[in-house]
PDB file of C-alpha atoms in Angstrom:
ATOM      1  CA  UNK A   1       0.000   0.000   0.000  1.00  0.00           C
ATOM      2  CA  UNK A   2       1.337   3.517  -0.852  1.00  0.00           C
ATOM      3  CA  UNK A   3       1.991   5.638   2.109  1.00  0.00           C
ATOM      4  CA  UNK A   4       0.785   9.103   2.300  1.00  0.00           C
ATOM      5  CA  UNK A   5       1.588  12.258   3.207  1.00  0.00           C
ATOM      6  CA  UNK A   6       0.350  14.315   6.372  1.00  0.00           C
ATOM      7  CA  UNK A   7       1.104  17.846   7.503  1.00  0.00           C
ATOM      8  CA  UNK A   8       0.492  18.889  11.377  1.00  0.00           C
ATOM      9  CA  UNK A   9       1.151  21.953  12.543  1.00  0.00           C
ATOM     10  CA  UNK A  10       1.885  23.382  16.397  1.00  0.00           C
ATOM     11  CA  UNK A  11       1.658  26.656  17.388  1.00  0.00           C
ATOM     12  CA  UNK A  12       4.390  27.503  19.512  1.00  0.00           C
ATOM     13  CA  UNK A  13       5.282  31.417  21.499  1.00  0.00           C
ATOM     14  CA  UNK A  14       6.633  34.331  19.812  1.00  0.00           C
ATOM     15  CA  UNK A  15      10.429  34.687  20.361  1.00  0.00           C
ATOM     16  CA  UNK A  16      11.045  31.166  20.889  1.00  0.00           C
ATOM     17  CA  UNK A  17      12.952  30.228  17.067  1.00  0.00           C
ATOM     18  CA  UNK A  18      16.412  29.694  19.130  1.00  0.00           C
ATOM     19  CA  UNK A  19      14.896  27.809  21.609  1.00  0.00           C
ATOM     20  CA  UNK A  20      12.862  25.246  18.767  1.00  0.00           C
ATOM     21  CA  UNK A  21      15.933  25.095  16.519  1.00  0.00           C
ATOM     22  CA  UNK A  22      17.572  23.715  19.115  1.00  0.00           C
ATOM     23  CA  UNK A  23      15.692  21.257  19.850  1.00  0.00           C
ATOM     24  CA  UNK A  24      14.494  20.036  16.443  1.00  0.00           C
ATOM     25  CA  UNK A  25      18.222  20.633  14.927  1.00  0.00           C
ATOM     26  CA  UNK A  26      20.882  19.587  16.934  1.00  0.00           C
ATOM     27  CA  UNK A  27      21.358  15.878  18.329  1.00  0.00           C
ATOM     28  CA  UNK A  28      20.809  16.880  21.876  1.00  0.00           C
ATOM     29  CA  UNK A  29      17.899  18.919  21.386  1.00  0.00           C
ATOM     30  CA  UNK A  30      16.468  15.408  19.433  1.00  0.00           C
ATOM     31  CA  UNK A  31      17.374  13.632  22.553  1.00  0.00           C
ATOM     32  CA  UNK A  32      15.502  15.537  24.760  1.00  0.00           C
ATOM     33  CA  UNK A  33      12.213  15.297  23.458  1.00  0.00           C
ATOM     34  CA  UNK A  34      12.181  12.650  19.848  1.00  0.00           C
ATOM     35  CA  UNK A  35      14.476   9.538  20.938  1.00  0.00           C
ATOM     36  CA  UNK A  36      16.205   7.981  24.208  1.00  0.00           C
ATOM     37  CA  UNK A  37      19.532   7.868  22.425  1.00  0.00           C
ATOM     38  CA  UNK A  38      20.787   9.275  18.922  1.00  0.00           C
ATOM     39  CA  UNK A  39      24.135   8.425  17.419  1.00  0.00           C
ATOM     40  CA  UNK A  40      25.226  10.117  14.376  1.00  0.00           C
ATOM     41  CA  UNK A  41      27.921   8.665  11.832  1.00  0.00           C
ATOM     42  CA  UNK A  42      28.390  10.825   8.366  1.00  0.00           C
ATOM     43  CA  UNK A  43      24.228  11.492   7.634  1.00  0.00           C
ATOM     44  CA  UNK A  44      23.131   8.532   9.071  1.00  0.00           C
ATOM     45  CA  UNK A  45      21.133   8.885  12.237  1.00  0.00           C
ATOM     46  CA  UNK A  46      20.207   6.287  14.635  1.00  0.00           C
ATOM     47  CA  UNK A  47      17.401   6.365  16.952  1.00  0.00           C
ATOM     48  CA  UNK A  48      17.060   4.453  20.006  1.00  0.00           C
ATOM     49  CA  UNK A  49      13.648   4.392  22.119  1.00  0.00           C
ATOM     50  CA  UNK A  50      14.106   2.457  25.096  1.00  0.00           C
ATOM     51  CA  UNK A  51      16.741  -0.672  25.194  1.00  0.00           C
ATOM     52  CA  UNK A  52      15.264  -2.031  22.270  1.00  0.00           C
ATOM     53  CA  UNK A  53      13.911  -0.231  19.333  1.00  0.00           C
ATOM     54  CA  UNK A  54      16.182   1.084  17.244  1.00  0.00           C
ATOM     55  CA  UNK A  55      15.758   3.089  13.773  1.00  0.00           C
ATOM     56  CA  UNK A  56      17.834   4.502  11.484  1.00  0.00           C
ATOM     57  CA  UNK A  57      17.615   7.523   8.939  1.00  0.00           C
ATOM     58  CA  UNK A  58      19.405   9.523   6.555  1.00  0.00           C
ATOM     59  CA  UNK A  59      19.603  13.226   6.875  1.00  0.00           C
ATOM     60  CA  UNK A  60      18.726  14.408   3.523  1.00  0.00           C
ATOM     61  CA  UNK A  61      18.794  18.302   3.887  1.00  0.00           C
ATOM     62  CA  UNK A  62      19.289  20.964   6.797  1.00  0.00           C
ATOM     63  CA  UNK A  63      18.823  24.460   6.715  1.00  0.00           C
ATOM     64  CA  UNK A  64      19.588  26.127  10.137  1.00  0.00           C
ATOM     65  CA  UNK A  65      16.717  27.479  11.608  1.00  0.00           C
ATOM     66  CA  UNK A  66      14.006  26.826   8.716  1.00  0.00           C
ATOM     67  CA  UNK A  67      13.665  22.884   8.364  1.00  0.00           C
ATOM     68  CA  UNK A  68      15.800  18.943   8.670  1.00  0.00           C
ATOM     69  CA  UNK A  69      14.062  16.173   6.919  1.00  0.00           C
ATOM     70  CA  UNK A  70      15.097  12.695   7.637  1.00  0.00           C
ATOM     71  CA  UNK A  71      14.116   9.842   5.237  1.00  0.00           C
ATOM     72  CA  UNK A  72      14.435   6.169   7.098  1.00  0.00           C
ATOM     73  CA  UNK A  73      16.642   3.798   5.565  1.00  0.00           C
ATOM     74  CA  UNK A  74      14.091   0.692   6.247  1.00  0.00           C
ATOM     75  CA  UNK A  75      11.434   2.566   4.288  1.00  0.00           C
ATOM     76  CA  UNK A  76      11.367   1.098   0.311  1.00  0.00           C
ATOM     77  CA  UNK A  77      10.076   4.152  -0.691  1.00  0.00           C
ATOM     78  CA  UNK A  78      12.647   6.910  -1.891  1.00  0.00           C
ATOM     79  CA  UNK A  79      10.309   9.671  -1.814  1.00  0.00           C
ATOM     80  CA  UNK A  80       8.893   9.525   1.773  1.00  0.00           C
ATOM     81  CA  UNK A  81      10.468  11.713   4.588  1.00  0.00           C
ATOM     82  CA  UNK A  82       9.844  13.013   7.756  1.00  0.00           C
ATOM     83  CA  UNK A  83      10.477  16.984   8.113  1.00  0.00           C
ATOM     84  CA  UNK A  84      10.694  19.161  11.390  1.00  0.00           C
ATOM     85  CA  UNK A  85      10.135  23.025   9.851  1.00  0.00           C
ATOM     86  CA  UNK A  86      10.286  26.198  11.533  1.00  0.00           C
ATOM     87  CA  UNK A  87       7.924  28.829  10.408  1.00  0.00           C
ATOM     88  CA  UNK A  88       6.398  32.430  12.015  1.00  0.00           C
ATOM     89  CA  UNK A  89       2.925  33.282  11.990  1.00  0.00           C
ATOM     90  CA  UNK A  90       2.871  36.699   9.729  1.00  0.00           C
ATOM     91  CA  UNK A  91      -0.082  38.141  12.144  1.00  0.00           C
ATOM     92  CA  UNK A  92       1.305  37.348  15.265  1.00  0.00           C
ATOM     93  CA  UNK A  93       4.932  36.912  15.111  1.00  0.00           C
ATOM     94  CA  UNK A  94       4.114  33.231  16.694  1.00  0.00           C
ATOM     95  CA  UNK A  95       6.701  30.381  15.817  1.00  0.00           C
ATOM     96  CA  UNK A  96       4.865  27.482  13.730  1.00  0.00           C
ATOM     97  CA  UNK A  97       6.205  23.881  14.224  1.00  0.00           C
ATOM     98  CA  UNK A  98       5.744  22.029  10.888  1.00  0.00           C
ATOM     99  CA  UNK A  99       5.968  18.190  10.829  1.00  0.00           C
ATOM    100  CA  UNK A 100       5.834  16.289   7.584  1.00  0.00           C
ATOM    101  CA  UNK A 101       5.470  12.747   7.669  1.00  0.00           C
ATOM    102  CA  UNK A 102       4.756   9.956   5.482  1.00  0.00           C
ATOM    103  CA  UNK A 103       2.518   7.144   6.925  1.00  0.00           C
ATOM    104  CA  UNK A 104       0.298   3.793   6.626  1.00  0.00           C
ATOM    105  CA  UNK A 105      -3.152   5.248   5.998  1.00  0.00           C
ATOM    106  CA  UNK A 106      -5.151   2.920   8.030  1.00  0.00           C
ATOM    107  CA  UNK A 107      -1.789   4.539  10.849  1.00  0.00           C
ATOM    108  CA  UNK A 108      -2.939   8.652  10.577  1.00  0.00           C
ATOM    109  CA  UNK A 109      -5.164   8.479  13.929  1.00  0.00           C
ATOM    110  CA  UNK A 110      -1.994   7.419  16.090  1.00  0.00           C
ATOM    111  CA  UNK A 111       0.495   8.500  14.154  1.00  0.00           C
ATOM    112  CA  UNK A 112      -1.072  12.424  14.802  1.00  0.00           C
ATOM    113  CA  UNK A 113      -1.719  11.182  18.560  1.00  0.00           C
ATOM    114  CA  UNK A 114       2.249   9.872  18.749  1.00  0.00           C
ATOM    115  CA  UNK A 115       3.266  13.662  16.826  1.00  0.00           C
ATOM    116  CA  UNK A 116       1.104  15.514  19.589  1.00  0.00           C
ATOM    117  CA  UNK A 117       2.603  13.534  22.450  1.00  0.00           C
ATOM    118  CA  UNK A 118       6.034  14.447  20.797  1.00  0.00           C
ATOM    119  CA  UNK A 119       5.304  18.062  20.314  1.00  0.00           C
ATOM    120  CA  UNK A 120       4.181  18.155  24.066  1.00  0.00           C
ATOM    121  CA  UNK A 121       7.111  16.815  25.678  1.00  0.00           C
ATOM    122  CA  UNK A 122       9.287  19.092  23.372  1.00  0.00           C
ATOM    123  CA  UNK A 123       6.999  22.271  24.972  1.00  0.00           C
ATOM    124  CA  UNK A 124       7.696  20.739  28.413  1.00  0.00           C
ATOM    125  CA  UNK A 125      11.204  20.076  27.722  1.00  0.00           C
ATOM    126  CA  UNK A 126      12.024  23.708  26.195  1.00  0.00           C
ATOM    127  CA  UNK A 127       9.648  25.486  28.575  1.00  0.00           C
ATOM    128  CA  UNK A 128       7.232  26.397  26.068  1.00  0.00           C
TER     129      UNK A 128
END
């Protein structure tokens, strides 16, 4: 079955772009609030959740504060990804977490729960 694509978007204070690129762009900001453990060797990224589970992506592009996007290695599509993307609201001067993800279909219901859990723990962890 061909995965598709969702968009979810966070709301997060004004002034806080330091504070989110930090956390979505840098290995210890990951750490903090996306995976247990993350080791890094040339672009490839692994991600360990608990003692166990262990995943591994490629980092396909950066661009400091604006977006990373991530594609798995395990995934047999080439055109999926997963992207973390720093925005600002034009009204309110509000920063706008963007998260781009490719998924199962009959998977969207958690996979947007899982993203909101996520999102929250990287508000609690930042102080957001």
């Amino acid at each position: 079955m061909e995965k598709i694509k969702i968009h979810l978007e966070y709301m997060l204070r004004s002034g806080s772009a330091e504070v989110i690129w930090n956390m979505i762009g840098t290995m210890s900001g990951l750490e903090q609030w996306f995976a247990d453990k993350i080791t890094v060797s040339d672009k490839l990224y692994t991600f360990q959740w608990g003692k166990d589970e262990r995943r591994t992506a490629k980092l396909i592009n950066i661009r400091s504060y604006n977006f990373i996007r991530f594609h798995w290695t395990d995934d047999e599509e080439s055109r999926t990804y997963f992207e973390l993307r720093m925005d600002e609201d034009e009204l309110t001067g509000d920063c706008i977490l963007s998260v781009t993800d490719f998924i199962e279909p009959e998977e969207e219901a958690d996979i947007k729960k899982l993203w909101d859990f996520q999102v929250n723990t990287l508000k609690r962890e930042a102080g957001l």
